Short mmCIF file of C-alpha atoms and ligand atoms in Angstrom, two decimals:
data_model
loop_
_atom_site.label_atom_id
_atom_site.label_comp_id
_atom_site.label_asym_id
_atom_site.label_seq_id
_atom_site.Cartn_x
_atom_site.Cartn_y
_atom_site.Cartn_z
CA UNK A 1280 57.77 -89.21 -145.51
CA UNK A 1281 60.11 -90.89 -142.45
CA UNK A 1282 58.58 -92.96 -140.06
CA UNK A 1283 59.31 -92.85 -136.53
CA UNK A 1284 59.97 -95.46 -133.89
CA UNK A 1285 56.94 -93.32 -132.14
CA UNK A 1286 54.99 -93.04 -135.09
CA UNK A 1287 54.99 -96.89 -135.84
CA UNK A 1288 54.38 -97.86 -132.30
CA UNK A 1289 51.44 -95.71 -131.96
CA UNK A 1290 50.55 -96.97 -135.40
CA UNK A 1291 50.42 -101.03 -133.73
CA UNK A 1292 48.20 -99.41 -130.70
CA UNK A 1293 46.28 -98.45 -133.38
CA UNK A 1294 45.62 -101.43 -135.10
CA UNK A 1295 45.82 -103.39 -131.58
CA UNK A 1296 42.74 -101.46 -129.96
CA UNK A 1297 40.55 -101.73 -132.57
CA UNK A 1298 41.20 -105.07 -133.00
CA UNK A 1299 40.33 -105.53 -129.67
CA UNK A 1300 36.87 -103.15 -130.11
CA UNK A 1301 36.03 -105.32 -132.92
CA UNK A 1302 36.30 -108.27 -130.62
CA UNK A 1303 33.92 -106.71 -128.23
CA UNK A 1304 31.70 -105.89 -130.85
CA UNK A 1305 31.25 -109.40 -131.57
CA UNK A 1306 31.41 -110.63 -128.54
CA UNK A 1307 27.79 -107.82 -127.86
CA UNK A 1308 26.59 -108.79 -130.98
CA UNK A 1309 26.61 -112.30 -129.90
CA UNK A 1310 25.19 -111.70 -126.41
CA UNK A 1311 22.33 -109.22 -128.07
CA UNK A 1312 20.59 -111.91 -130.79
CA UNK A 1313 20.96 -114.96 -127.72
CA UNK A 1314 18.63 -112.05 -125.66
CA UNK A 1315 14.95 -113.88 -124.94
CA UNK A 1316 14.15 -110.79 -125.70
CA UNK A 1317 15.83 -109.83 -129.39
CA UNK A 1318 12.51 -109.91 -131.23
CA UNK A 1319 10.74 -107.56 -129.33
CA UNK A 1320 14.59 -105.16 -129.07
CA UNK A 1321 14.40 -105.16 -132.56
CA UNK A 1322 11.04 -103.59 -133.32
CA UNK A 1323 11.82 -101.30 -131.02
CA UNK A 1324 15.08 -99.68 -132.26
CA UNK A 1325 13.01 -99.94 -135.79
CA UNK A 1326 10.59 -96.98 -133.84
CA UNK A 1327 13.41 -94.90 -133.81
CA UNK A 1328 14.26 -95.15 -137.05
CA UNK A 1329 18.06 -96.67 -135.74
CA UNK A 1330 18.87 -93.48 -133.44
CA UNK A 1331 22.06 -93.67 -132.88
CA UNK A 1332 21.10 -92.54 -128.92
CA UNK A 1333 18.07 -93.80 -127.60
CA UNK A 1334 16.23 -92.27 -124.28
CA UNK A 1335 15.30 -95.48 -122.40
CA UNK A 1336 12.56 -95.89 -120.65
CA UNK A 1337 10.40 -97.09 -117.87
CA UNK A 1338 6.79 -96.61 -116.89
CA UNK A 1339 2.98 -97.68 -118.02
CA UNK A 1340 0.56 -95.31 -119.77
CA UNK A 1341 -2.80 -96.13 -118.52
CA UNK A 1342 -6.77 -95.35 -120.74
CA UNK A 1343 -8.84 -95.50 -117.77
CA UNK A 1344 -13.16 -94.54 -118.24
CA UNK A 1345 -13.27 -91.46 -116.21
CA UNK A 1346 -17.12 -92.87 -115.63
CA UNK A 1347 -17.07 -96.33 -114.15
CA UNK A 1348 -12.55 -96.02 -113.96
CA UNK A 1349 -12.70 -98.88 -116.08
CA UNK A 1350 -8.80 -99.24 -117.76
CA UNK A 1351 -10.07 -99.87 -121.32
CA UNK A 1352 -6.10 -99.45 -122.37
CA UNK A 1353 -2.95 -100.35 -121.46
CA UNK A 1354 0.89 -100.12 -122.24
CA UNK A 1355 3.32 -101.01 -119.44
CA UNK A 1356 7.53 -101.76 -119.99
CA UNK A 1357 7.33 -104.81 -117.24
CA UNK A 1358 6.85 -106.53 -120.10
CA UNK A 1359 9.17 -105.40 -122.31
CA UNK A 1360 13.05 -106.14 -122.75
CA UNK A 1361 15.06 -104.89 -120.05
CA UNK A 1362 12.06 -103.64 -118.87
CA UNK A 1363 12.52 -100.52 -120.05
CA UNK A 1364 11.61 -98.50 -123.84
CA UNK A 1365 13.63 -97.25 -126.06
CA UNK A 1366 12.70 -93.61 -127.34
CA UNK A 1367 14.61 -91.18 -130.47
CA UNK A 1368 16.66 -88.49 -128.69
CA UNK A 1369 15.51 -86.05 -131.34
CA UNK A 1370 18.91 -84.61 -132.19
CA UNK A 1371 18.78 -81.92 -134.62
CA UNK A 1372 22.17 -82.06 -135.47
CA UNK A 1373 23.89 -84.04 -138.36
CA UNK A 1374 26.56 -84.83 -136.76
CA UNK A 1375 24.79 -85.91 -133.33
CA UNK A 1376 22.10 -88.18 -135.07
CA UNK A 1377 21.60 -88.89 -138.67
CA UNK A 1378 17.87 -90.52 -138.23
CA UNK A 1379 17.00 -88.10 -135.68
CA UNK A 1380 18.49 -84.93 -137.74
CA UNK A 1381 16.08 -86.28 -141.29
CA UNK A 1382 13.31 -86.65 -139.13
CA UNK A 1383 13.21 -83.00 -138.03
CA UNK A 1384 14.88 -82.29 -141.44
CA UNK A 1385 11.20 -83.94 -142.55
CA UNK A 1386 9.01 -81.40 -139.74
CA UNK A 1387 10.92 -78.34 -140.95
CA UNK A 1388 9.65 -79.27 -144.51
CA UNK A 1389 5.98 -79.91 -143.51
CA UNK A 1390 5.22 -77.37 -140.92
CA UNK A 1391 7.41 -74.63 -143.56
CA UNK A 1392 5.07 -75.91 -146.74
CA UNK A 1393 1.96 -76.15 -144.82
CA UNK A 1394 2.47 -72.72 -144.25
CA UNK A 1395 3.14 -71.77 -147.43
CA UNK A 1396 1.03 -74.36 -149.28
CA UNK A 1397 -1.77 -75.56 -146.84
CA UNK A 1398 -2.19 -78.80 -145.01
CA UNK A 1399 -1.82 -79.35 -141.21
CA UNK A 1400 -4.71 -77.69 -139.80
CA UNK A 1401 -3.36 -74.08 -142.12
CA UNK A 1402 -5.76 -74.16 -145.39
CA UNK A 1403 -5.32 -74.46 -149.03
CA UNK A 1404 -6.12 -70.43 -149.43
CA UNK A 1405 -3.26 -69.66 -148.71
CA UNK A 1406 -1.44 -69.75 -151.35
CA UNK A 1407 -3.53 -66.91 -152.68
CA UNK A 1408 -2.09 -65.15 -150.01
CA UNK A 1409 0.98 -62.27 -150.06
CA UNK A 1410 3.99 -65.22 -149.41
CA UNK A 1411 7.88 -63.87 -149.26
CA UNK A 1412 11.01 -65.88 -148.96
CA UNK A 1413 13.66 -63.18 -147.78
CA UNK A 1414 17.14 -63.80 -146.41
CA UNK A 1415 19.31 -60.75 -144.18
CA UNK A 1416 22.70 -60.97 -143.08
CA UNK A 1417 25.36 -59.82 -141.12
CA UNK A 1418 27.91 -56.94 -141.79
CA UNK A 1419 31.25 -57.30 -142.56
CA UNK A 1420 33.58 -57.53 -139.27
CA UNK A 1421 36.59 -57.76 -141.81
CA UNK A 1422 37.73 -59.01 -144.75
CA UNK A 1423 37.84 -63.09 -144.74
CA UNK A 1424 39.21 -65.80 -146.70
CA UNK A 1425 36.79 -66.73 -149.61
CA UNK A 1426 35.80 -69.96 -151.76
CA UNK A 1427 35.13 -68.19 -154.91
CA UNK A 1428 33.22 -69.99 -158.75
CA UNK A 1429 35.20 -69.90 -161.93
CA UNK A 1430 38.50 -69.63 -160.93
CA UNK A 1431 37.87 -65.56 -159.62
CA UNK A 1432 40.75 -64.47 -156.74
CA UNK A 1433 40.21 -64.24 -152.73
CA UNK A 1434 40.81 -60.43 -152.31
CA UNK A 1435 42.47 -59.42 -155.69
CA UNK A 1436 44.75 -56.45 -154.90
CA UNK A 1437 47.24 -54.06 -157.44
CA UNK A 1438 48.90 -51.86 -154.75
CA UNK A 1439 49.64 -55.26 -152.13
CA UNK A 1440 49.59 -52.65 -148.85
CA UNK A 1441 49.64 -54.21 -145.62
CA UNK A 1442 47.73 -53.57 -142.45
CA UNK A 1443 49.59 -51.50 -138.98
CA UNK A 1444 50.21 -54.77 -138.75
CA UNK A 1445 51.97 -55.81 -141.27
CA UNK A 1446 49.45 -59.08 -142.88
CA UNK A 1447 49.22 -57.64 -146.89
CA UNK A 1448 44.95 -56.40 -147.22
CA UNK A 1449 44.85 -58.42 -150.62
CA UNK A 1450 44.90 -62.43 -151.67
CA UNK A 1451 45.56 -63.47 -155.71
CA UNK A 1452 44.50 -66.69 -154.18
CA UNK A 1453 41.66 -68.92 -155.57
CA UNK A 1454 40.32 -70.81 -152.34
CA UNK A 1455 37.65 -73.84 -153.11
CA UNK A 1456 35.22 -74.92 -150.31
CA UNK A 1457 36.60 -77.11 -148.91
CA UNK A 1458 39.80 -74.74 -148.04
CA UNK A 1459 39.73 -74.83 -144.15
CA UNK A 1460 41.08 -70.69 -145.17
CA UNK A 1461 37.76 -70.34 -146.68
CA UNK A 1462 36.32 -67.62 -143.71
CA UNK A 1463 39.26 -66.81 -141.63
CA UNK A 1464 39.97 -63.37 -141.60
CA UNK A 1465 42.69 -62.11 -143.21
CA UNK A 1466 44.38 -60.37 -140.47
CA UNK A 1467 42.89 -62.01 -136.81
CA UNK A 1468 44.57 -58.62 -135.37
CA UNK A 1469 42.10 -56.02 -137.21
CA UNK A 1470 39.44 -58.00 -137.51
CA UNK A 1471 36.54 -56.67 -134.85
CA UNK A 1472 35.24 -59.74 -132.91
CA UNK A 1473 33.61 -57.45 -130.06
CA UNK A 1474 31.43 -56.10 -132.83
CA UNK A 1475 30.78 -59.93 -134.53
CA UNK A 1476 29.58 -61.55 -130.90
CA UNK A 1477 27.38 -58.35 -129.47
CA UNK A 1478 26.25 -58.58 -133.61
CA UNK A 1479 24.83 -62.53 -132.77
CA UNK A 1480 23.70 -61.32 -129.51
CA UNK A 1481 21.45 -58.87 -130.38
CA UNK A 1482 20.42 -60.50 -133.47
CA UNK A 1483 16.98 -61.72 -132.14
CA UNK A 1484 15.70 -57.80 -130.64
CA UNK A 1485 17.10 -57.37 -134.67
CA UNK A 1486 14.94 -59.46 -136.53
CA UNK A 1487 11.67 -58.51 -134.15
CA UNK A 1488 12.33 -54.89 -135.09
CA UNK A 1489 12.43 -55.99 -138.56
CA UNK A 1490 9.04 -56.75 -138.02
CA UNK A 1491 7.59 -53.67 -136.12
CA UNK A 1492 8.65 -51.92 -138.62
CA UNK A 1493 7.34 -53.80 -141.89
CA UNK A 1494 4.21 -53.86 -139.93
CA UNK A 1495 4.28 -50.10 -139.67
CA UNK A 1496 5.41 -49.43 -142.89
CA UNK A 1497 2.04 -51.44 -144.77
CA UNK A 1498 0.21 -49.07 -141.62
CA UNK A 1499 2.02 -45.72 -143.14
CA UNK A 1500 0.67 -47.21 -147.01
CA UNK A 1501 -2.47 -48.15 -146.38
CA UNK A 1502 -3.09 -44.95 -144.67
CA UNK A 1503 -3.80 -47.03 -141.99
CA UNK A 1504 -3.24 -45.94 -137.75
CA UNK A 1505 -0.18 -47.85 -136.68
CA UNK A 1506 -2.16 -48.99 -134.38
CA UNK A 1507 -5.25 -50.72 -136.17
CA UNK A 1508 -3.56 -52.98 -138.71
CA UNK A 1509 -3.82 -56.00 -137.13
CA UNK A 1510 -7.82 -54.89 -137.60
CA UNK A 1511 -6.87 -55.75 -141.49
CA UNK A 1512 -3.67 -57.79 -141.48
CA UNK A 1513 -1.87 -60.23 -139.55
CA UNK A 1514 2.18 -60.99 -140.63
CA UNK A 1515 3.75 -65.02 -140.07
CA UNK A 1516 6.54 -65.66 -140.79
CA UNK A 1517 9.08 -69.06 -140.33
CA UNK A 1518 12.53 -68.16 -140.32
CA UNK A 1519 15.58 -70.34 -140.09
CA UNK A 1520 18.85 -69.50 -138.93
CA UNK A 1521 22.06 -70.09 -141.29
CA UNK A 1522 25.93 -70.01 -139.83
CA UNK A 1523 28.53 -68.64 -142.73
CA UNK A 1524 31.97 -69.49 -143.19
CA UNK A 1525 33.30 -66.82 -141.46
CA UNK A 1526 30.92 -67.57 -138.41
CA UNK A 1527 28.21 -64.88 -138.86
CA UNK A 1528 24.24 -65.91 -139.39
CA UNK A 1529 21.77 -65.94 -142.24
CA UNK A 1530 18.96 -65.34 -141.82
CA UNK A 1531 16.38 -67.18 -144.51
CA UNK A 1532 12.86 -66.70 -143.83
CA UNK A 1533 8.94 -67.64 -145.10
CA UNK A 1534 6.82 -64.52 -145.00
CA UNK A 1535 3.11 -64.24 -145.37
CA UNK A 1536 0.83 -61.86 -144.95
CA UNK A 1537 -3.28 -63.38 -144.36
CA UNK A 1538 -6.44 -61.69 -143.20
CA UNK A 1539 -7.37 -59.92 -139.60
CA UNK A 1540 -7.76 -64.48 -137.90
CA UNK A 1541 -4.90 -65.75 -139.38
CA UNK A 1542 -4.49 -68.23 -142.67
CA UNK A 1543 -8.38 -68.79 -142.92
CA UNK A 1544 -8.81 -65.00 -144.29
CA UNK A 1545 -7.52 -63.71 -147.47
CA UNK A 1546 -5.85 -60.29 -146.93
CA UNK A 1547 -7.32 -57.19 -148.13
CA UNK A 1548 -6.83 -56.10 -152.03
CA UNK A 1549 -4.10 -54.01 -151.48
CA UNK A 1550 -1.47 -55.77 -149.19
CA UNK A 1551 0.63 -56.87 -151.89
CA UNK A 1552 3.81 -58.82 -152.17
CA UNK A 1553 4.77 -56.50 -154.18
CA UNK A 1554 4.13 -54.12 -151.08
CA UNK A 1555 5.23 -56.52 -148.74
CA UNK A 1556 8.32 -56.08 -150.67
CA UNK A 1557 8.80 -52.48 -150.66
CA UNK A 1558 8.19 -53.12 -146.38
CA UNK A 1559 11.01 -55.40 -145.93
CA UNK A 1560 13.04 -53.55 -148.11
CA UNK A 1561 13.06 -49.98 -146.04
CA UNK A 1562 12.46 -51.97 -142.63
CA UNK A 1563 16.11 -53.71 -143.24
CA UNK A 1564 17.56 -50.43 -143.74
CA UNK A 1565 16.71 -48.30 -141.77
CA UNK A 1566 15.84 -50.47 -138.57
CA UNK A 1567 18.62 -50.47 -135.46
CA UNK A 1568 20.11 -52.13 -132.13
CA UNK A 1569 21.89 -49.35 -130.41
CA UNK A 1570 23.97 -50.09 -127.77
CA UNK A 1571 24.41 -47.79 -124.20
CA UNK A 1572 28.59 -46.93 -124.22
CA UNK A 1573 30.70 -49.38 -122.65
CA UNK A 1574 34.36 -48.70 -121.55
CA UNK A 1575 36.04 -51.15 -123.81
CA UNK A 1576 33.95 -51.65 -125.97
CA UNK A 1577 32.75 -48.09 -126.73
CA UNK A 1578 29.17 -47.44 -128.16
CA UNK A 1579 27.98 -50.23 -130.74
CA UNK A 1580 25.14 -49.50 -133.08
CA UNK A 1581 24.04 -52.85 -135.44
CA UNK A 1582 21.87 -53.04 -138.28
CA UNK A 1583 22.20 -55.24 -141.16
CA UNK A 1584 24.13 -56.28 -143.80
CA UNK A 1585 24.31 -54.30 -147.24
CA UNK A 1586 23.51 -58.13 -148.49
CA UNK A 1587 18.87 -58.92 -149.12
CA UNK A 1588 17.61 -60.84 -150.48
CA UNK A 1589 13.83 -60.68 -151.26
CA UNK A 1590 11.88 -62.99 -153.60
CA UNK A 1591 8.32 -63.09 -154.37
CA UNK A 1592 7.13 -67.09 -153.88
CA UNK A 1593 5.64 -69.03 -156.54
CA UNK A 1594 2.59 -71.77 -157.32
CA UNK A 1595 5.08 -74.89 -157.39
CA UNK A 1596 4.95 -75.63 -161.14
CA UNK A 1597 5.26 -71.87 -161.89
CA UNK A 1598 7.27 -71.61 -165.17
CA UNK A 1599 7.64 -68.61 -165.23
CA UNK A 1600 11.46 -69.18 -163.40
CA UNK A 1601 10.32 -68.11 -159.58
CA UNK A 1602 11.23 -69.20 -156.46
CA UNK A 1603 8.48 -71.93 -156.45
CA UNK A 1604 6.90 -73.47 -152.74
CA UNK A 1605 8.24 -76.51 -153.44
CA UNK A 1606 11.30 -75.20 -153.41
CA UNK A 1607 11.37 -72.69 -150.57
CA UNK A 1608 10.42 -75.30 -148.33
CA UNK A 1609 12.82 -78.40 -148.69
CA UNK A 1610 15.62 -74.85 -148.97
CA UNK A 1611 14.44 -74.29 -145.32
CA UNK A 1612 14.85 -77.83 -143.84
CA UNK A 1613 18.29 -78.27 -145.30
CA UNK A 1614 19.25 -75.58 -142.02
CA UNK A 1615 17.77 -77.04 -139.94
CA UNK A 1616 19.74 -80.36 -139.81
CA UNK A 1617 23.23 -78.21 -140.12
CA UNK A 1618 24.30 -76.24 -137.24
CA UNK A 1619 27.33 -73.84 -136.01
CA UNK A 1620 29.05 -77.12 -135.65
CA UNK A 1621 29.39 -76.38 -139.80
CA UNK A 1622 30.65 -73.06 -139.16
CA UNK A 1623 33.39 -75.18 -137.82
CA UNK A 1624 32.13 -74.39 -134.28
CA UNK A 1625 30.53 -76.88 -130.69
CA UNK A 1626 27.57 -78.06 -130.58
CA UNK A 1627 27.89 -78.08 -126.66
CA UNK A 1628 27.73 -75.41 -124.05
CA UNK A 1629 31.83 -74.02 -123.59
CA UNK A 1630 31.85 -74.49 -119.51
CA UNK A 1631 35.88 -72.94 -119.18
CA UNK A 1632 37.78 -71.48 -120.73
CA UNK A 1633 40.42 -74.61 -121.13
CA UNK A 1634 37.30 -76.02 -123.02
CA UNK A 1635 37.86 -72.83 -125.62
CA UNK A 1636 41.61 -74.00 -125.71
CA UNK A 1637 40.92 -77.30 -126.47
CA UNK A 1638 37.65 -77.63 -128.65
CA UNK A 1639 38.06 -78.72 -132.03
CA UNK A 1640 37.47 -75.46 -134.51
CA UNK A 1641 39.19 -72.81 -136.50
CA UNK A 1642 41.42 -70.51 -134.64
CA UNK A 1643 38.43 -67.29 -135.96
CA UNK A 1644 35.63 -69.43 -134.31
CA UNK A 1645 38.10 -69.28 -132.03
CA UNK A 1646 38.82 -66.59 -131.41
CA UNK A 1647 35.61 -65.64 -131.77
CA UNK A 1648 34.48 -67.58 -128.63
CA UNK A 1649 37.68 -66.65 -126.39
CA UNK A 1650 35.50 -63.23 -126.99
CA UNK A 1651 32.53 -64.33 -125.87
CA UNK A 1652 33.99 -65.40 -122.51
CA UNK A 1653 36.39 -61.70 -122.15
CA UNK A 1654 32.39 -60.24 -123.14
CA UNK A 1655 30.67 -61.99 -121.25
CA UNK A 1656 32.54 -60.98 -117.26
CA UNK A 1657 31.70 -57.20 -118.10
CA UNK A 1658 29.34 -55.12 -116.72
CA UNK A 1659 26.17 -54.41 -118.22
CA UNK A 1660 26.95 -56.93 -121.14
CA UNK A 1661 25.57 -59.87 -118.30
CA UNK A 1662 22.00 -60.34 -119.35
CA UNK A 1663 23.54 -61.39 -122.88
CA UNK A 1664 24.84 -64.24 -121.70
CA UNK A 1665 28.00 -64.31 -123.86
CA UNK A 1666 29.26 -67.45 -121.60
CA UNK A 1667 26.91 -69.53 -121.75
CA UNK A 1668 26.05 -69.07 -124.84
CA UNK A 1669 29.63 -68.81 -126.70
CA UNK A 1670 29.33 -71.63 -128.18
CA UNK A 1671 26.81 -70.60 -130.97
CA UNK A 1672 29.40 -67.41 -130.74
CA UNK A 1673 26.55 -65.56 -128.97
CA UNK A 1674 23.87 -65.61 -130.95
CA UNK A 1675 20.86 -67.12 -128.49
CA UNK A 1676 17.94 -67.31 -130.86
CA UNK A 1677 16.28 -71.41 -132.17
CA UNK A 1678 17.39 -72.58 -134.81
CA UNK A 1679 13.83 -72.35 -136.54
CA UNK A 1680 11.44 -69.75 -134.87
CA UNK A 1681 7.80 -69.31 -136.57
CA UNK A 1682 5.06 -66.86 -135.02
CA UNK A 1683 1.61 -68.34 -134.18
CA UNK A 1684 -0.33 -68.35 -136.86
CA UNK A 1685 2.40 -69.39 -138.93
CA UNK A 1686 1.78 -72.95 -139.36
CA UNK A 1687 1.58 -75.80 -137.48
CA UNK A 1688 4.03 -76.80 -134.42
CA UNK A 1689 6.95 -79.65 -134.12
CA UNK A 1690 4.83 -80.23 -131.19
CA UNK A 1691 1.77 -81.42 -133.13
CA UNK A 1692 3.60 -83.03 -135.72
CA UNK A 1693 5.48 -84.84 -133.06
CA UNK A 1694 1.72 -86.24 -131.08
CA UNK A 1695 0.96 -87.16 -134.52
CA UNK A 1696 3.59 -89.07 -134.58
CA UNK A 1697 3.56 -90.90 -131.00
CA UNK A 1698 -0.10 -91.89 -130.91
CA UNK A 1699 0.86 -94.10 -133.87
CA UNK A 1700 3.45 -95.24 -131.73
CA UNK A 1701 1.94 -95.60 -127.90
CA UNK A 1702 -1.28 -96.26 -127.08
CA UNK A 1703 -3.88 -95.07 -129.12
CA UNK A 1704 -7.41 -93.64 -128.67
CA UNK A 1705 -9.00 -94.83 -132.03
CA UNK A 1706 -11.78 -97.27 -131.97
CA UNK A 1707 -13.15 -97.42 -128.63
CA UNK A 1708 -16.97 -96.59 -127.84
CA UNK A 1709 -17.94 -93.46 -128.59
CA UNK A 1710 -20.17 -93.49 -125.40
CA UNK A 1711 -16.70 -93.52 -122.81
CA UNK A 1712 -15.30 -90.86 -121.57
CA UNK A 1713 -10.86 -91.74 -122.04
CA UNK A 1714 -8.88 -90.58 -119.62
CA UNK A 1715 -4.94 -90.59 -120.71
CA UNK A 1716 -2.68 -91.89 -117.39
CA UNK A 1717 0.95 -91.45 -117.89
CA UNK A 1718 3.79 -92.08 -115.12
CA UNK A 1719 7.90 -92.65 -117.04
CA UNK A 1720 11.71 -91.61 -115.95
CA UNK A 1721 14.13 -92.08 -117.32
CA UNK A 1722 16.70 -94.43 -117.14
CA UNK A 1723 18.95 -94.74 -119.58
CA UNK A 1724 20.25 -93.63 -122.73
CA UNK A 1725 22.55 -94.98 -125.72
CA UNK A 1726 23.90 -98.37 -127.42
CA UNK A 1727 26.56 -100.67 -126.35
CA UNK A 1728 28.66 -100.86 -129.61
CA UNK A 1729 26.80 -103.88 -131.21
CA UNK A 1730 23.27 -102.38 -130.51
CA UNK A 1731 25.15 -99.14 -131.81
CA UNK A 1732 26.13 -101.17 -135.24
CA UNK A 1733 22.04 -102.88 -135.53
CA UNK A 1734 20.79 -99.76 -135.16
CA UNK A 1735 23.37 -97.64 -137.94
CA UNK A 1736 21.67 -101.02 -139.83
CA UNK A 1737 18.67 -99.84 -139.65
CA UNK A 1738 19.18 -96.69 -140.23
CA UNK A 1739 20.53 -97.42 -143.64
CA UNK A 1740 18.00 -100.01 -144.12
CA UNK A 1741 15.88 -96.63 -144.17
CA UNK A 1742 17.34 -94.52 -145.70
CA UNK A 1743 17.95 -97.29 -149.01
CA UNK A 1744 14.15 -97.76 -148.33
CA UNK A 1745 13.38 -93.83 -148.84
CA UNK A 1746 14.94 -93.86 -152.81
CA UNK A 1747 13.02 -97.35 -154.10
CA UNK A 1748 10.04 -95.10 -152.87
CA UNK A 1749 10.94 -91.64 -153.98
CA UNK A 1750 11.99 -93.22 -157.38
CA UNK A 1751 8.33 -95.26 -157.40
CA UNK A 1752 6.59 -92.81 -157.14
CA UNK A 1753 8.52 -90.01 -159.93
CA UNK A 1754 7.94 -93.87 -162.40
CA UNK A 1755 3.98 -93.72 -161.42
CA UNK A 1756 3.52 -89.83 -162.58
CA UNK A 1757 6.00 -90.72 -165.29
CA UNK A 1758 3.84 -93.61 -166.61
CA UNK A 1759 0.55 -91.59 -165.71
CA UNK A 1760 2.13 -88.69 -167.49
CA UNK A 1761 2.49 -90.47 -170.69
ZN1 ZN B 1091 18.41 -89.83 -132.28
ZN1 ZN B 1092 42.63 -65.76 -150.10
ZN1 ZN B 1093 45.73 -56.18 -139.27
#
């Protein structure tokens, strides 16, 4: 490779820039270590788990006895370094903040796991309820290159035909998993971009209708009027969204049947996992959402793709090779740390057409974002807010959604954790009526270069500690079994 003068100059400038930054970081590290509040600051950063973009708050929390007005406990940032306290950014995306994303995955694991195995306010008897693990997919919007295993070819075709744009209809290549071509359309002009983003915009409604159809199917099979099904059973679910390489979402869901009062009551005997499975299959095959005719778009009907997976979930340690509840919880938790970014999209909203031209995404994802932008201004589609959701390719849902009765919430898990760090109410005299008063305000966010290095070190140490702990637990199990 020939280096041009411009390349060489850029390379020298780049190296000089790195050296300059390194010395900035060093200077900052020395400054931090010499601050009188350094040990306490370090404790704060440890408490955030080494969060990459902490939020700084100033204020106070006071616990007062409601009867006497006496101050029982008090925490104030006046005595903290910089008169502020660091809290986690709580971003669930691994690409934004690895430590907070790990915490979020852990929360999701517990949330999904308690709905399957009990715990965190869910009785352990739920393990005897019918539980399914279901994957629902988007239909095809045009042929895309696909990564395959075992040297299988992408789209083999003997006749070597071409589309109306003169592009080959087949592809004889073998794409590795990291091949940037995987997920890209064989012909971008043939690919149905409007249907793809509009399907995304209606996927939430498609899901809601599916849940209602499953309930209807269960009522019909049992000979119960649909309006009375709630007197017999309740259907709970937790679902996560996964973006595939082609930029289309998949839903992975745990669906559980409970008795009429939720997880603490058993479902009726006739409500078996097999019947639930049949209800899911028939609902997925029949449910549709239609969009009225629009000039330039036409009339569209949205359905699920043909690929549907329904697995019965067995108790952990099942030896018949079925999916176990532990495995499902881990599998689901893995998806929440991934975002559209992993499918080649972005994690932040798009503000203008220029943004779409500049974001570092594949041509396919750029075309999907551009389609959201273009359709977003059409009369009759405003309610889909396609421009505001261009970065998620038109899909408006959360990464994880669950029905109320499924299990605990993120909020409850966070409250339980906050009680450990902040002002605790435990140990107070039983005769008191404690009232918590809090006044907090945002005073800043992010790290200085030196602080960033220290936080990253803390986050790495925590990962190592967790691995050591896991090994010790495994070793103990091994010696217990021996
Ligand atoms: Zn964070
Ligand atoms: Zn291909
Ligand atoms: Zn074509």
